[in-house]
Amino acid sequence: MPSYRVLITGCATGVGRATAELLAEKGYDVFATMRDTSRGYDLVEGATAKGWKLLAVHLDVCDDESVAAAMGDVGRVDILVNVAGIQDIGPMEEMSVADLKRHFETNTVGPFRLMKAALPGMRERRFGVIVNVSSYHGRFASPMSAVYSSSKHALEAISEALRYEVGQFGIRVHVIEPGYIVDTALFKKGSLVGARGGDESSPYADLDRLLQENRGNLIPLPRTTTPRLVAGVILQAIERGDQFRYPVGPDAESILALRNSTDDVDFDLLRRKELNLGW
């Protein structure tokens, strides 16, 4: 296999770190990017001990200068994997404009920056693979997820348009859509806002209790998706590239299959029944 060079964002923890380890293990030259490279010392040491090619590179996806500097340090990028993301949960009314902007800046504009930086070289070489990690919430929105889901909807739209534009240059674009991921910092770093954060004075407190009581009625499956499992699907997208979207995990596969097989009216009725909504 040629020595492909892979840049991955969000490698300090979770899916990004698992993907960096897996791709390095498979023989790729991996540039594991993160805002604080000290959090990648053990990742680099472990890879070096095993003879893998892996370097930690400073990169803040929300900063133009940081992206430009990282791309300059890395040089050629054959494969770009956008993993870095954030997720806060709460009623839309109780989120701020700053919350919305922060989510789009990290989850949508960040990948946009990286894609714009990598595409000229990919076009020139007429080869490249871009993998954007979205979410099953990138194709449907749940109560309390308006801010997060909207940023992932936008990432999926950018990815879908881009694949038509750059296919002529030998560049593939794929979207990964995990369900709930266990053992990841995404949920630990995120904030629970308003009613979801336990504010009993919130006008949405009753709704939040209802959601907690009925969540899972539509998808009564164990949530066992790990970062390593998601990394394996990212590897599949890179090496096989046999589809545009890749749902990951039993919950994502189940609900997205249902979403694909039903129209908007029926899907809405099923979700209302799942959540026991009386309006």
PDB file of N, CA, C and O in Angstrom, residues 117-169:
ATOM      1  N   ALA A 117      -8.468  24.066   2.754  1.00  0.00           N
ATOM      2  CA  ALA A 117      -7.009  24.047   2.788  1.00  0.00           C
ATOM      3  C   ALA A 117      -6.445  22.822   2.085  1.00  0.00           C
ATOM      4  O   ALA A 117      -5.376  22.890   1.462  1.00  0.00           O
ATOM      5  N   ALA A 118      -7.141  21.689   2.176  1.00  0.00           N
ATOM      6  CA  ALA A 118      -6.619  20.441   1.612  1.00  0.00           C
ATOM      7  C   ALA A 118      -6.948  20.262   0.138  1.00  0.00           C
ATOM      8  O   ALA A 118      -6.205  19.580  -0.592  1.00  0.00           O
ATOM      9  N   LEU A 119      -8.035  20.851  -0.323  1.00  0.00           N
ATOM     10  CA  LEU A 119      -8.523  20.570  -1.677  1.00  0.00           C
ATOM     11  C   LEU A 119      -7.579  20.992  -2.804  1.00  0.00           C
ATOM     12  O   LEU A 119      -7.432  20.240  -3.784  1.00  0.00           O
ATOM     13  N   PRO A 120      -6.910  22.148  -2.744  1.00  0.00           N
ATOM     14  CA  PRO A 120      -6.034  22.498  -3.874  1.00  0.00           C
ATOM     15  C   PRO A 120      -4.974  21.434  -4.157  1.00  0.00           C
ATOM     16  O   PRO A 120      -4.742  21.074  -5.327  1.00  0.00           O
ATOM     17  N   GLY A 121      -4.334  20.920  -3.124  1.00  0.00           N
ATOM     18  CA  GLY A 121      -3.331  19.877  -3.326  1.00  0.00           C
ATOM     19  C   GLY A 121      -3.940  18.587  -3.830  1.00  0.00           C
ATOM     20  O   GLY A 121      -3.357  17.903  -4.691  1.00  0.00           O
ATOM     21  N   MET A 122      -5.103  18.232  -3.304  1.00  0.00           N
ATOM     22  CA  MET A 122      -5.782  17.024  -3.776  1.00  0.00           C
ATOM     23  C   MET A 122      -6.149  17.145  -5.245  1.00  0.00           C
ATOM     24  O   MET A 122      -5.980  16.206  -6.037  1.00  0.00           O
ATOM     25  N   ARG A 123      -6.643  18.317  -5.635  1.00  0.00           N
ATOM     26  CA  ARG A 123      -6.998  18.532  -7.050  1.00  0.00           C
ATOM     27  C   ARG A 123      -5.768  18.413  -7.944  1.00  0.00           C
ATOM     28  O   ARG A 123      -5.817  17.792  -9.007  1.00  0.00           O
ATOM     29  N   GLU A 124      -4.682  19.020  -7.513  1.00  0.00           N
ATOM     30  CA  GLU A 124      -3.458  18.993  -8.315  1.00  0.00           C
ATOM     31  C   GLU A 124      -2.961  17.567  -8.516  1.00  0.00           C
ATOM     32  O   GLU A 124      -2.510  17.211  -9.606  1.00  0.00           O
ATOM     33  N   ARG A 125      -3.058  16.755  -7.476  1.00  0.00           N
ATOM     34  CA  ARG A 125      -2.596  15.365  -7.570  1.00  0.00           C
ATOM     35  C   ARG A 125      -3.675  14.439  -8.108  1.00  0.00           C
ATOM     36  O   ARG A 125      -3.416  13.260  -8.345  1.00  0.00           O
ATOM     37  N   ARG A 126      -4.897  14.975  -8.238  1.00  0.00           N
ATOM     38  CA  ARG A 126      -6.047  14.214  -8.725  1.00  0.00           C
ATOM     39  C   ARG A 126      -6.291  12.975  -7.867  1.00  0.00           C
ATOM     40  O   ARG A 126      -6.604  11.887  -8.351  1.00  0.00           O
ATOM     41  N   PHE A 127      -6.154  13.164  -6.584  1.00  0.00           N
ATOM     42  CA  PHE A 127      -6.454  12.102  -5.623  1.00  0.00           C
ATOM     43  C   PHE A 127      -6.704  12.724  -4.259  1.00  0.00           C
ATOM     44  O   PHE A 127      -5.992  13.646  -3.838  1.00  0.00           O
ATOM     45  N   GLY A 128      -7.689  12.178  -3.553  1.00  0.00           N
ATOM     46  CA  GLY A 128      -7.932  12.607  -2.186  1.00  0.00           C
ATOM     47  C   GLY A 128      -9.170  11.947  -1.619  1.00  0.00           C
ATOM     48  O   GLY A 128     -10.068  11.546  -2.366  1.00  0.00           O
ATOM     49  N   VAL A 129      -9.197  11.827  -0.315  1.00  0.00           N
ATOM     50  CA  VAL A 129     -10.374  11.308   0.385  1.00  0.00           C
ATOM     51  C   VAL A 129     -10.663  12.249   1.551  1.00  0.00           C
ATOM     52  O   VAL A 129      -9.761  12.582   2.329  1.00  0.00           O
ATOM     53  N   ILE A 130     -11.909  12.684   1.650  1.00  0.00           N
ATOM     54  CA  ILE A 130     -12.359  13.519   2.768  1.00  0.00           C
ATOM     55  C   ILE A 130     -13.449  12.755   3.509  1.00  0.00           C
ATOM     56  O   ILE A 130     -14.432  12.310   2.900  1.00  0.00           O
ATOM     57  N   VAL A 131     -13.253  12.587   4.801  1.00  0.00           N
ATOM     58  CA  VAL A 131     -14.248  11.904   5.641  1.00  0.00           C
ATOM     59  C   VAL A 131     -14.687  12.875   6.726  1.00  0.00           C
ATOM     60  O   VAL A 131     -13.871  13.322   7.540  1.00  0.00           O
ATOM     61  N   ASN A 132     -15.967  13.210   6.741  1.00  0.00           N
ATOM     62  CA  ASN A 132     -16.520  14.123   7.738  1.00  0.00           C
ATOM     63  C   ASN A 132     -17.381  13.338   8.719  1.00  0.00           C
ATOM     64  O   ASN A 132     -18.330  12.649   8.323  1.00  0.00           O
ATOM     65  N   VAL A 133     -17.041  13.432   9.997  1.00  0.00           N
ATOM     66  CA  VAL A 133     -17.822  12.738  11.021  1.00  0.00           C
ATOM     67  C   VAL A 133     -18.994  13.624  11.427  1.00  0.00           C
ATOM     68  O   VAL A 133     -18.822  14.675  12.044  1.00  0.00           O
ATOM     69  N   SER A 134     -20.174  13.179  11.055  1.00  0.00           N
ATOM     70  CA  SER A 134     -21.416  13.878  11.390  1.00  0.00           C
ATOM     71  C   SER A 134     -22.048  13.160  12.576  1.00  0.00           C
ATOM     72  O   SER A 134     -21.401  12.915  13.589  1.00  0.00           O
ATOM     73  N   SER A 135     -23.297  12.797  12.461  1.00  0.00           N
ATOM     74  CA  SER A 135     -24.047  12.128  13.526  1.00  0.00           C
ATOM     75  C   SER A 135     -25.350  11.652  12.914  1.00  0.00           C
ATOM     76  O   SER A 135     -25.773  12.157  11.864  1.00  0.00           O
ATOM     77  N   TYR A 136     -26.004  10.688  13.573  1.00  0.00           N
ATOM     78  CA  TYR A 136     -27.331  10.368  13.052  1.00  0.00           C
ATOM     79  C   TYR A 136     -28.249  11.567  13.197  1.00  0.00           C
ATOM     80  O   TYR A 136     -29.229  11.708  12.472  1.00  0.00           O
ATOM     81  N   HIS A 137     -27.918  12.497  14.098  1.00  0.00           N
ATOM     82  CA  HIS A 137     -28.682  13.734  14.211  1.00  0.00           C
ATOM     83  C   HIS A 137     -28.429  14.666  13.019  1.00  0.00           C
ATOM     84  O   HIS A 137     -29.072  15.715  12.926  1.00  0.00           O
ATOM     85  N   GLY A 138     -27.523  14.314  12.144  1.00  0.00           N
ATOM     86  CA  GLY A 138     -27.327  15.087  10.928  1.00  0.00           C
ATOM     87  C   GLY A 138     -28.437  14.897   9.914  1.00  0.00           C
ATOM     88  O   GLY A 138     -28.512  15.612   8.925  1.00  0.00           O
ATOM     89  N   ARG A 139     -29.307  13.899  10.163  1.00  0.00           N
ATOM     90  CA  ARG A 139     -30.407  13.655   9.229  1.00  0.00           C
ATOM     91  C   ARG A 139     -31.780  13.723   9.881  1.00  0.00           C
ATOM     92  O   ARG A 139     -32.799  13.580   9.215  1.00  0.00           O
ATOM     93  N   PHE A 140     -31.851  13.889  11.173  1.00  0.00           N
ATOM     94  CA  PHE A 140     -33.121  14.176  11.839  1.00  0.00           C
ATOM     95  C   PHE A 140     -32.797  14.900  13.141  1.00  0.00           C
ATOM     96  O   PHE A 140     -31.697  14.754  13.676  1.00  0.00           O
ATOM     97  N   ALA A 141     -33.727  15.689  13.606  1.00  0.00           N
ATOM     98  CA  ALA A 141     -33.479  16.482  14.811  1.00  0.00           C
ATOM     99  C   ALA A 141     -34.415  16.043  15.919  1.00  0.00           C
ATOM    100  O   ALA A 141     -35.607  15.823  15.700  1.00  0.00           O
ATOM    101  N   SER A 142     -33.858  15.911  17.112  1.00  0.00           N
ATOM    102  CA  SER A 142     -34.648  15.562  18.287  1.00  0.00           C
ATOM    103  C   SER A 142     -34.848  16.795  19.160  1.00  0.00           C
ATOM    104  O   SER A 142     -34.052  17.743  19.100  1.00  0.00           O
ATOM    105  N   PRO A 143     -35.895  16.805  19.988  1.00  0.00           N
ATOM    106  CA  PRO A 143     -36.033  17.883  20.961  1.00  0.00           C
ATOM    107  C   PRO A 143     -34.770  17.991  21.800  1.00  0.00           C
ATOM    108  O   PRO A 143     -34.150  16.985  22.138  1.00  0.00           O
ATOM    109  N   MET A 144     -34.376  19.192  22.102  1.00  0.00           N
ATOM    110  CA  MET A 144     -33.186  19.514  22.892  1.00  0.00           C
ATOM    111  C   MET A 144     -31.885  19.450  22.083  1.00  0.00           C
ATOM    112  O   MET A 144     -30.807  19.682  22.630  1.00  0.00           O
ATOM    113  N   SER A 145     -31.976  19.166  20.784  1.00  0.00           N
ATOM    114  CA  SER A 145     -30.753  19.043  19.985  1.00  0.00           C
ATOM    115  C   SER A 145     -30.686  20.041  18.837  1.00  0.00           C
ATOM    116  O   SER A 145     -29.900  19.859  17.911  1.00  0.00           O
ATOM    117  N   ALA A 146     -31.496  21.099  18.889  1.00  0.00           N
ATOM    118  CA  ALA A 146     -31.601  22.005  17.744  1.00  0.00           C
ATOM    119  C   ALA A 146     -30.260  22.586  17.328  1.00  0.00           C
ATOM    120  O   ALA A 146     -29.917  22.632  16.137  1.00  0.00           O
ATOM    121  N   VAL A 147     -29.470  23.036  18.301  1.00  0.00           N
ATOM    122  CA  VAL A 147     -28.204  23.691  17.988  1.00  0.00           C
ATOM    123  C   VAL A 147     -27.207  22.686  17.409  1.00  0.00           C
ATOM    124  O   VAL A 147     -26.587  22.915  16.362  1.00  0.00           O
ATOM    125  N   TYR A 148     -27.060  21.552  18.078  1.00  0.00           N
ATOM    126  CA  TYR A 148     -26.126  20.525  17.609  1.00  0.00           C
ATOM    127  C   TYR A 148     -26.565  19.947  16.263  1.00  0.00           C
ATOM    128  O   TYR A 148     -25.772  19.860  15.319  1.00  0.00           O
ATOM    129  N   SER A 149     -27.841  19.565  16.166  1.00  0.00           N
ATOM    130  CA  SER A 149     -28.325  18.946  14.934  1.00  0.00           C
ATOM    131  C   SER A 149     -28.191  19.875  13.743  1.00  0.00           C
ATOM    132  O   SER A 149     -27.837  19.443  12.647  1.00  0.00           O
ATOM    133  N   SER A 150     -28.473  21.154  13.947  1.00  0.00           N
ATOM    134  CA  SER A 150     -28.401  22.086  12.825  1.00  0.00           C
ATOM    135  C   SER A 150     -26.981  22.193  12.289  1.00  0.00           C
ATOM    136  O   SER A 150     -26.759  22.281  11.080  1.00  0.00           O
ATOM    137  N   SER A 151     -25.988  22.148  13.175  1.00  0.00           N
ATOM    138  CA  SER A 151     -24.596  22.220  12.713  1.00  0.00           C
ATOM    139  C   SER A 151     -24.210  20.968  11.943  1.00  0.00           C
ATOM    140  O   SER A 151     -23.429  21.033  10.982  1.00  0.00           O
ATOM    141  N   LYS A 152     -24.758  19.825  12.321  1.00  0.00           N
ATOM    142  CA  LYS A 152     -24.465  18.575  11.616  1.00  0.00           C
ATOM    143  C   LYS A 152     -25.260  18.469  10.317  1.00  0.00           C
ATOM    144  O   LYS A 152     -24.768  17.925   9.321  1.00  0.00           O
ATOM    145  N   HIS A 153     -26.506  18.985  10.310  1.00  0.00           N
ATOM    146  CA  HIS A 153     -27.252  19.070   9.054  1.00  0.00           C
ATOM    147  C   HIS A 153     -26.441  19.861   8.021  1.00  0.00           C
ATOM    148  O   HIS A 153     -26.338  19.475   6.851  1.00  0.00           O
ATOM    149  N   ALA A 154     -25.880  20.984   8.467  1.00  0.00           N
ATOM    150  CA  ALA A 154     -25.113  21.842   7.558  1.00  0.00           C
ATOM    151  C   ALA A 154     -23.864  21.128   7.050  1.00  0.00           C
ATOM    152  O   ALA A 154     -23.507  21.231   5.868  1.00  0.00           O
ATOM    153  N   LEU A 155     -23.185  20.393   7.928  1.00  0.00           N
ATOM    154  CA  LEU A 155     -21.997  19.653   7.509  1.00  0.00           C
ATOM    155  C   LEU A 155     -22.354  18.603   6.464  1.00  0.00           C
ATOM    156  O   LEU A 155     -21.615  18.405   5.487  1.00  0.00           O
ATOM    157  N   GLU A 156     -23.488  17.944   6.636  1.00  0.00           N
ATOM    158  CA  GLU A 156     -23.904  16.944   5.653  1.00  0.00           C
ATOM    159  C   GLU A 156     -24.229  17.603   4.310  1.00  0.00           C
ATOM    160  O   GLU A 156     -23.909  17.061   3.248  1.00  0.00           O
ATOM    161  N   ALA A 157     -24.846  18.776   4.346  1.00  0.00           N
ATOM    162  CA  ALA A 157     -25.168  19.473   3.096  1.00  0.00           C
ATOM    163  C   ALA A 157     -23.903  19.882   2.356  1.00  0.00           C
ATOM    164  O   ALA A 157     -23.804  19.728   1.127  1.00  0.00           O
ATOM    165  N   ILE A 158     -22.936  20.424   3.082  1.00  0.00           N
ATOM    166  CA  ILE A 158     -21.660  20.797   2.457  1.00  0.00           C
ATOM    167  C   ILE A 158     -20.998  19.567   1.838  1.00  0.00           C
ATOM    168  O   ILE A 158     -20.509  19.609   0.704  1.00  0.00           O
ATOM    169  N   SER A 159     -20.994  18.465   2.583  1.00  0.00           N
ATOM    170  CA  SER A 159     -20.356  17.238   2.109  1.00  0.00           C
ATOM    171  C   SER A 159     -21.038  16.710   0.861  1.00  0.00           C
ATOM    172  O   SER A 159     -20.375  16.269  -0.091  1.00  0.00           O
ATOM    173  N   GLU A 160     -22.374  16.761   0.849  1.00  0.00           N
ATOM    174  CA  GLU A 160     -23.120  16.230  -0.290  1.00  0.00           C
ATOM    175  C   GLU A 160     -22.871  17.056  -1.541  1.00  0.00           C
ATOM    176  O   GLU A 160     -22.678  16.513  -2.638  1.00  0.00           O
ATOM    177  N   ALA A 161     -22.881  18.366  -1.399  1.00  0.00           N
ATOM    178  CA  ALA A 161     -22.601  19.220  -2.559  1.00  0.00           C
ATOM    179  C   ALA A 161     -21.168  19.028  -3.042  1.00  0.00           C
ATOM    180  O   ALA A 161     -20.901  18.932  -4.251  1.00  0.00           O
ATOM    181  N   LEU A 162     -20.224  18.954  -2.088  1.00  0.00           N
ATOM    182  CA  LEU A 162     -18.816  18.864  -2.441  1.00  0.00           C
ATOM    183  C   LEU A 162     -18.496  17.602  -3.226  1.00  0.00           C
ATOM    184  O   LEU A 162     -17.698  17.625  -4.160  1.00  0.00           O
ATOM    185  N   ARG A 163     -19.128  16.496  -2.863  1.00  0.00           N
ATOM    186  CA  ARG A 163     -18.788  15.234  -3.546  1.00  0.00           C
ATOM    187  C   ARG A 163     -19.099  15.311  -5.039  1.00  0.00           C
ATOM    188  O   ARG A 163     -18.400  14.709  -5.857  1.00  0.00           O
ATOM    189  N   TYR A 164     -20.149  16.063  -5.397  1.00  0.00           N
ATOM    190  CA  TYR A 164     -20.467  16.223  -6.816  1.00  0.00           C
ATOM    191  C   TYR A 164     -19.460  17.142  -7.506  1.00  0.00           C
ATOM    192  O   TYR A 164     -19.164  16.982  -8.694  1.00  0.00           O
ATOM    193  N   GLU A 165     -18.953  18.106  -6.765  1.00  0.00           N
ATOM    194  CA  GLU A 165     -18.030  19.076  -7.357  1.00  0.00           C
ATOM    195  C   GLU A 165     -16.637  18.510  -7.595  1.00  0.00           C
ATOM    196  O   GLU A 165     -15.988  18.831  -8.596  1.00  0.00           O
ATOM    197  N   VAL A 166     -16.158  17.663  -6.682  1.00  0.00           N
ATOM    198  CA  VAL A 166     -14.748  17.262  -6.737  1.00  0.00           C
ATOM    199  C   VAL A 166     -14.526  15.839  -7.241  1.00  0.00           C
ATOM    200  O   VAL A 166     -13.376  15.413  -7.405  1.00  0.00           O
ATOM    201  N   GLY A 167     -15.606  15.113  -7.513  1.00  0.00           N
ATOM    202  CA  GLY A 167     -15.435  13.762  -8.050  1.00  0.00           C
ATOM    203  C   GLY A 167     -14.653  13.756  -9.353  1.00  0.00           C
ATOM    204  O   GLY A 167     -13.896  12.819  -9.649  1.00  0.00           O
ATOM    205  N   GLN A 168     -14.799  14.817 -10.128  1.00  0.00           N
ATOM    206  CA  GLN A 168     -14.081  14.913 -11.413  1.00  0.00           C
ATOM    207  C   GLN A 168     -12.570  14.975 -11.236  1.00  0.00           C
ATOM    208  O   GLN A 168     -11.823  14.721 -12.179  1.00  0.00           O
ATOM    209  N   PHE A 169     -12.112  15.288 -10.028  1.00  0.00           N
ATOM    210  CA  PHE A 169     -10.672  15.398  -9.764  1.00  0.00           C
ATOM    211  C   PHE A 169     -10.131  14.167  -9.035  1.00  0.00           C
ATOM    212  O   PHE A 169      -9.010  14.185  -8.529  1.00  0.00           O
TER     213      PHE A 169
END
